[in-house]
Amino acid sequence: MSEFKGYPEIHVSRPSGSGPFSIQTKKGDVIATSSDEDHAARLVDCWNACRKIFAPAVHIEATDEQAIRLEKLRKEAWARVQELEAERGDGVLSNFDAFNGRLGSAPAWNYDMSSAPLGQEVTVTRKVTIDGVKHDKDYREHHIAPLWLAGADGKVYRSYWIPANNTSAGRWSGFSVGSQLPIAWMAFEVPVHPGVIAHEVAA
């Protein structure tokens, strides 16, 4: 099977004198000529539009270039991490361990689902208007405790406990009543902004 070759991108080249307009590739190869610039431009527009639909090699090439750039950035970032690790002995990173594990190992999964936080019921007071007069009225609310749940399907969900009510039993958000229960939970921790960490390291 011969190797697939996409069609090249073309453009209209205007003559320096009174000659015809030429339709060329980026390399300068002339594909066709025309005495009418509008007709040549129309052909170029159609050609370039069709090549993007018919020849995915153009998109593959762009994707490959992006992947190469990302890989370069990854290598540069990893090299910087190694430099910082090398400086740890000089005290530059001696305070990292004090950042509540921000740069340390990830917290472990807890497989005891009975110990997962369910949130709490609290009483809140709000102003209500009755017959034109404002009164304080107490309401019971459930304040959620967000966490990460590991499902049996191999996915991780940001979830919280939904208490039982008159129409349904209690369940975890993202899991329907009677569905397969999550197998483990992890505390939901909001990551620290990189600028904060950089400031603390500099200090």
CSV table of C-alpha atoms in Angstrom, one decimal:
chain,number,residue,atom,x,y,z
A,1,MET,CA,0.0,0.0,0.0
A,2,SER,CA,1.5,3.3,-1.0
A,3,GLU,CA,2.0,6.1,1.6
A,4,PHE,CA,-0.8,8.6,1.7
A,5,LYS,CA,0.2,12.1,0.6
A,6,GLY,CA,-2.1,15.1,1.3
A,7,TYR,CA,-2.6,17.8,-1.3
A,8,PRO,CA,-0.5,20.9,-0.8
A,9,GLU,CA,-1.8,24.3,0.2
A,10,ILE,CA,-1.8,26.8,-2.7
A,11,HIS,CA,-2.1,30.5,-3.3
A,12,VAL,CA,-2.4,33.0,-6.1
A,13,SER,CA,0.8,34.6,-7.3
A,14,ARG,CA,0.4,38.0,-9.1
A,15,PRO,CA,2.5,38.6,-12.2
A,16,SER,CA,5.2,41.3,-12.1
A,17,GLY,CA,4.2,42.3,-15.7
A,18,SER,CA,1.3,41.6,-17.9
A,19,GLY,CA,1.4,37.8,-17.6
A,20,PRO,CA,-1.3,35.5,-16.3
A,21,PHE,CA,-1.9,34.9,-12.6
A,22,SER,CA,-0.3,31.7,-11.4
A,23,ILE,CA,-1.6,29.2,-8.8
A,24,GLN,CA,1.4,27.9,-6.8
A,25,THR,CA,2.3,25.8,-3.8
A,26,LYS,CA,4.3,27.2,-1.0
A,27,LYS,CA,7.4,25.7,-2.6
A,28,GLY,CA,6.7,27.7,-5.8
A,29,ASP,CA,5.5,24.9,-8.0
A,30,VAL,CA,3.0,26.2,-10.5
A,31,ILE,CA,-0.2,24.1,-10.6
A,32,ALA,CA,-2.2,26.3,-13.1
A,33,THR,CA,-2.5,29.8,-14.6
A,34,SER,CA,-5.4,32.1,-15.2
A,35,SER,CA,-5.9,35.5,-16.8
A,36,ASP,CA,-8.7,36.2,-14.3
A,37,GLU,CA,-7.6,36.9,-10.7
A,38,ASP,CA,-11.1,36.3,-9.3
A,39,HIS,CA,-11.4,32.9,-10.9
A,40,ALA,CA,-7.9,32.0,-9.7
A,41,ALA,CA,-8.7,33.1,-6.1
A,42,ARG,CA,-12.0,31.2,-6.2
A,43,LEU,CA,-10.2,28.0,-7.3
A,44,VAL,CA,-7.6,28.5,-4.5
A,45,ASP,CA,-10.3,28.9,-1.8
A,46,CYS,CA,-12.1,25.8,-3.0
A,47,TRP,CA,-8.9,23.8,-3.2
A,48,ASN,CA,-7.6,24.8,0.3
A,49,ALA,CA,-11.1,24.1,1.8
A,50,CYS,CA,-11.4,20.7,0.3
A,51,ARG,CA,-7.8,19.6,1.2
A,52,LYS,CA,-8.6,20.2,4.9
A,53,ILE,CA,-11.6,17.9,4.6
A,54,PHE,CA,-10.1,15.3,2.4
A,55,ALA,CA,-6.5,15.3,3.7
A,56,PRO,CA,-6.3,14.8,7.5
A,57,ALA,CA,-2.5,14.8,7.2
A,58,VAL,CA,-2.6,18.6,7.6
A,59,HIS,CA,-4.3,18.2,11.0
A,60,ILE,CA,-2.1,15.3,12.0
A,61,GLU,CA,1.0,17.4,11.2
A,62,ALA,CA,-0.3,20.3,13.4
A,63,THR,CA,-1.1,17.9,16.2
A,64,ASP,CA,2.4,16.3,16.0
A,65,GLU,CA,3.9,19.8,16.2
A,66,GLN,CA,1.8,20.6,19.3
A,67,ALA,CA,2.9,17.3,20.9
A,68,ILE,CA,6.5,18.1,20.2
A,69,ARG,CA,6.1,21.5,21.9
A,70,LEU,CA,4.4,20.0,24.9
A,71,GLU,CA,7.1,17.3,25.3
A,72,LYS,CA,9.7,20.0,25.2
A,73,LEU,CA,8.0,22.0,27.9
A,74,ARG,CA,7.6,18.8,30.0
A,75,LYS,CA,11.3,18.1,29.7
A,76,GLU,CA,12.2,21.7,30.7
A,77,ALA,CA,9.8,21.5,33.7
A,78,TRP,CA,11.3,18.2,34.8
A,79,ALA,CA,14.8,19.5,34.4
A,80,ARG,CA,13.8,22.5,36.7
A,81,VAL,CA,12.3,20.1,39.2
A,82,GLN,CA,15.6,18.2,39.3
A,83,GLU,CA,17.5,21.4,39.8
A,84,LEU,CA,15.3,22.3,42.7
A,85,GLU,CA,15.7,18.9,44.2
A,86,ALA,CA,19.5,19.2,43.9
A,87,GLU,CA,19.3,22.5,45.8
A,88,ARG,CA,17.3,20.9,48.7
A,89,GLY,CA,20.5,20.2,50.5
A,90,ASP,CA,21.3,23.9,50.5
A,91,GLY,CA,18.1,24.7,52.3
A,92,VAL,CA,16.3,26.2,49.4
A,93,LEU,CA,13.5,23.7,49.6
A,94,SER,CA,13.8,22.9,53.3
A,95,ASN,CA,10.4,24.5,54.0
A,96,PHE,CA,8.5,22.5,51.4
A,97,ASP,CA,7.5,19.8,53.9
A,98,ALA,CA,5.9,22.4,56.1
A,99,PHE,CA,3.3,23.4,53.3
A,100,ASN,CA,0.8,20.8,54.6
A,101,GLY,CA,1.9,18.2,52.1
A,102,ARG,CA,1.2,20.5,49.1
A,103,LEU,CA,4.2,19.2,47.2
A,104,GLY,CA,4.4,15.9,49.0
A,105,SER,CA,2.8,12.6,48.2
A,106,ALA,CA,-0.9,12.6,47.4
A,107,PRO,CA,-3.2,11.6,50.3
A,108,ALA,CA,-4.2,7.9,50.4
A,109,TRP,CA,-7.6,6.6,49.5
A,110,ASN,CA,-9.8,5.5,52.5
A,111,TYR,CA,-11.7,2.3,51.8
A,112,ASP,CA,-13.9,2.6,54.8
A,113,MET,CA,-16.9,4.2,53.3
A,114,SER,CA,-18.6,4.3,56.7
A,115,SER,CA,-16.1,6.9,57.8
A,116,ALA,CA,-16.7,9.2,54.9
A,117,PRO,CA,-18.0,12.7,56.0
A,118,LEU,CA,-21.7,13.2,55.4
A,119,GLY,CA,-21.8,16.9,56.0
A,120,GLN,CA,-23.9,18.3,58.9
A,121,GLU,CA,-27.3,19.6,59.7
A,122,VAL,CA,-27.3,23.2,60.9
A,123,THR,CA,-29.8,25.8,61.9
A,124,VAL,CA,-29.8,29.1,60.1
A,125,THR,CA,-31.8,32.2,60.9
A,126,ARG,CA,-33.3,34.3,58.1
A,127,LYS,CA,-35.5,37.3,58.0
A,128,VAL,CA,-39.0,36.7,56.7
A,129,THR,CA,-41.8,39.2,56.1
A,130,ILE,CA,-45.2,38.3,57.6
A,131,ASP,CA,-48.0,40.8,57.1
A,132,GLY,CA,-45.5,43.5,56.3
A,133,VAL,CA,-43.4,42.9,59.4
A,134,LYS,CA,-40.0,41.2,59.4
A,135,HIS,CA,-39.4,38.3,61.7
A,136,ASP,CA,-36.5,36.0,62.4
A,137,LYS,CA,-37.2,32.4,61.4
A,138,ASP,CA,-35.0,29.3,61.9
A,139,TYR,CA,-34.4,26.9,59.1
A,140,ARG,CA,-32.7,23.5,59.1
A,141,GLU,CA,-30.1,23.1,56.3
A,142,HIS,CA,-27.7,20.4,55.3
A,143,HIS,CA,-24.2,21.7,54.7
A,144,ILE,CA,-22.4,19.4,52.4
A,145,ALA,CA,-18.8,18.0,52.9
A,146,PRO,CA,-17.3,17.7,49.4
A,147,LEU,CA,-14.9,14.8,48.8
A,148,TRP,CA,-13.5,12.6,46.1
A,149,LEU,CA,-15.1,9.2,45.5
A,150,ALA,CA,-13.6,6.3,43.6
A,151,GLY,CA,-16.3,4.4,41.7
A,152,ALA,CA,-16.2,0.8,40.8
A,153,ASP,CA,-16.2,1.9,37.1
A,154,GLY,CA,-12.6,3.1,37.5
A,155,LYS,CA,-13.6,6.8,37.5
A,156,VAL,CA,-13.1,9.5,40.2
A,157,TYR,CA,-16.0,11.7,41.1
A,158,ARG,CA,-16.3,15.0,43.1
A,159,SER,CA,-19.2,14.2,45.3
A,160,TYR,CA,-21.1,14.8,48.6
A,161,TRP,CA,-23.7,13.0,50.6
A,162,ILE,CA,-27.4,13.8,49.8
A,163,PRO,CA,-29.6,13.0,52.9
A,164,ALA,CA,-32.7,11.0,52.6
A,165,ASN,CA,-36.0,12.9,52.1
A,166,ASN,CA,-39.7,12.1,51.6
A,167,THR,CA,-39.1,10.9,48.0
A,168,SER,CA,-35.8,9.1,48.0
A,169,ALA,CA,-33.2,7.4,50.2
A,170,GLY,CA,-29.9,9.0,51.1
A,171,ARG,CA,-27.2,8.7,48.4
A,172,TRP,CA,-23.9,10.0,47.1
A,173,SER,CA,-24.1,12.7,44.5
A,174,GLY,CA,-23.3,11.2,41.1
A,175,PHE,CA,-24.6,7.8,42.3
A,176,SER,CA,-28.3,6.9,41.9
A,177,VAL,CA,-30.2,4.9,44.5
A,178,GLY,CA,-29.5,1.2,44.0
A,179,SER,CA,-26.5,1.8,41.8
A,180,GLN,CA,-23.1,0.4,42.5
A,181,LEU,CA,-21.7,2.2,45.6
A,182,PRO,CA,-18.3,3.9,45.6
A,183,ILE,CA,-15.4,1.8,46.8
A,184,ALA,CA,-13.2,4.5,48.5
A,185,TRP,CA,-13.1,8.2,49.4
A,186,MET,CA,-10.6,10.9,49.8
A,187,ALA,CA,-10.8,14.4,51.4
A,188,PHE,CA,-11.5,17.2,48.9
A,189,GLU,CA,-8.6,19.6,49.2
A,190,VAL,CA,-8.4,22.8,47.2
A,191,PRO,CA,-4.9,23.1,45.7
A,192,VAL,CA,-2.7,26.0,46.5
A,193,HIS,CA,-2.2,28.6,43.8
A,194,PRO,CA,1.3,28.2,42.3
A,195,GLY,CA,2.0,31.9,42.9
A,196,VAL,CA,1.5,31.4,46.6
A,197,ILE,CA,3.9,28.4,46.7
A,198,ALA,CA,6.5,30.4,44.6
A,199,HIS,CA,6.2,33.3,47.1
A,200,GLU,CA,6.7,31.0,50.1
A,201,VAL,CA,9.7,29.4,48.4
A,202,ALA,CA,11.3,32.7,47.7
A,203,ALA,CA,10.7,33.8,51.3
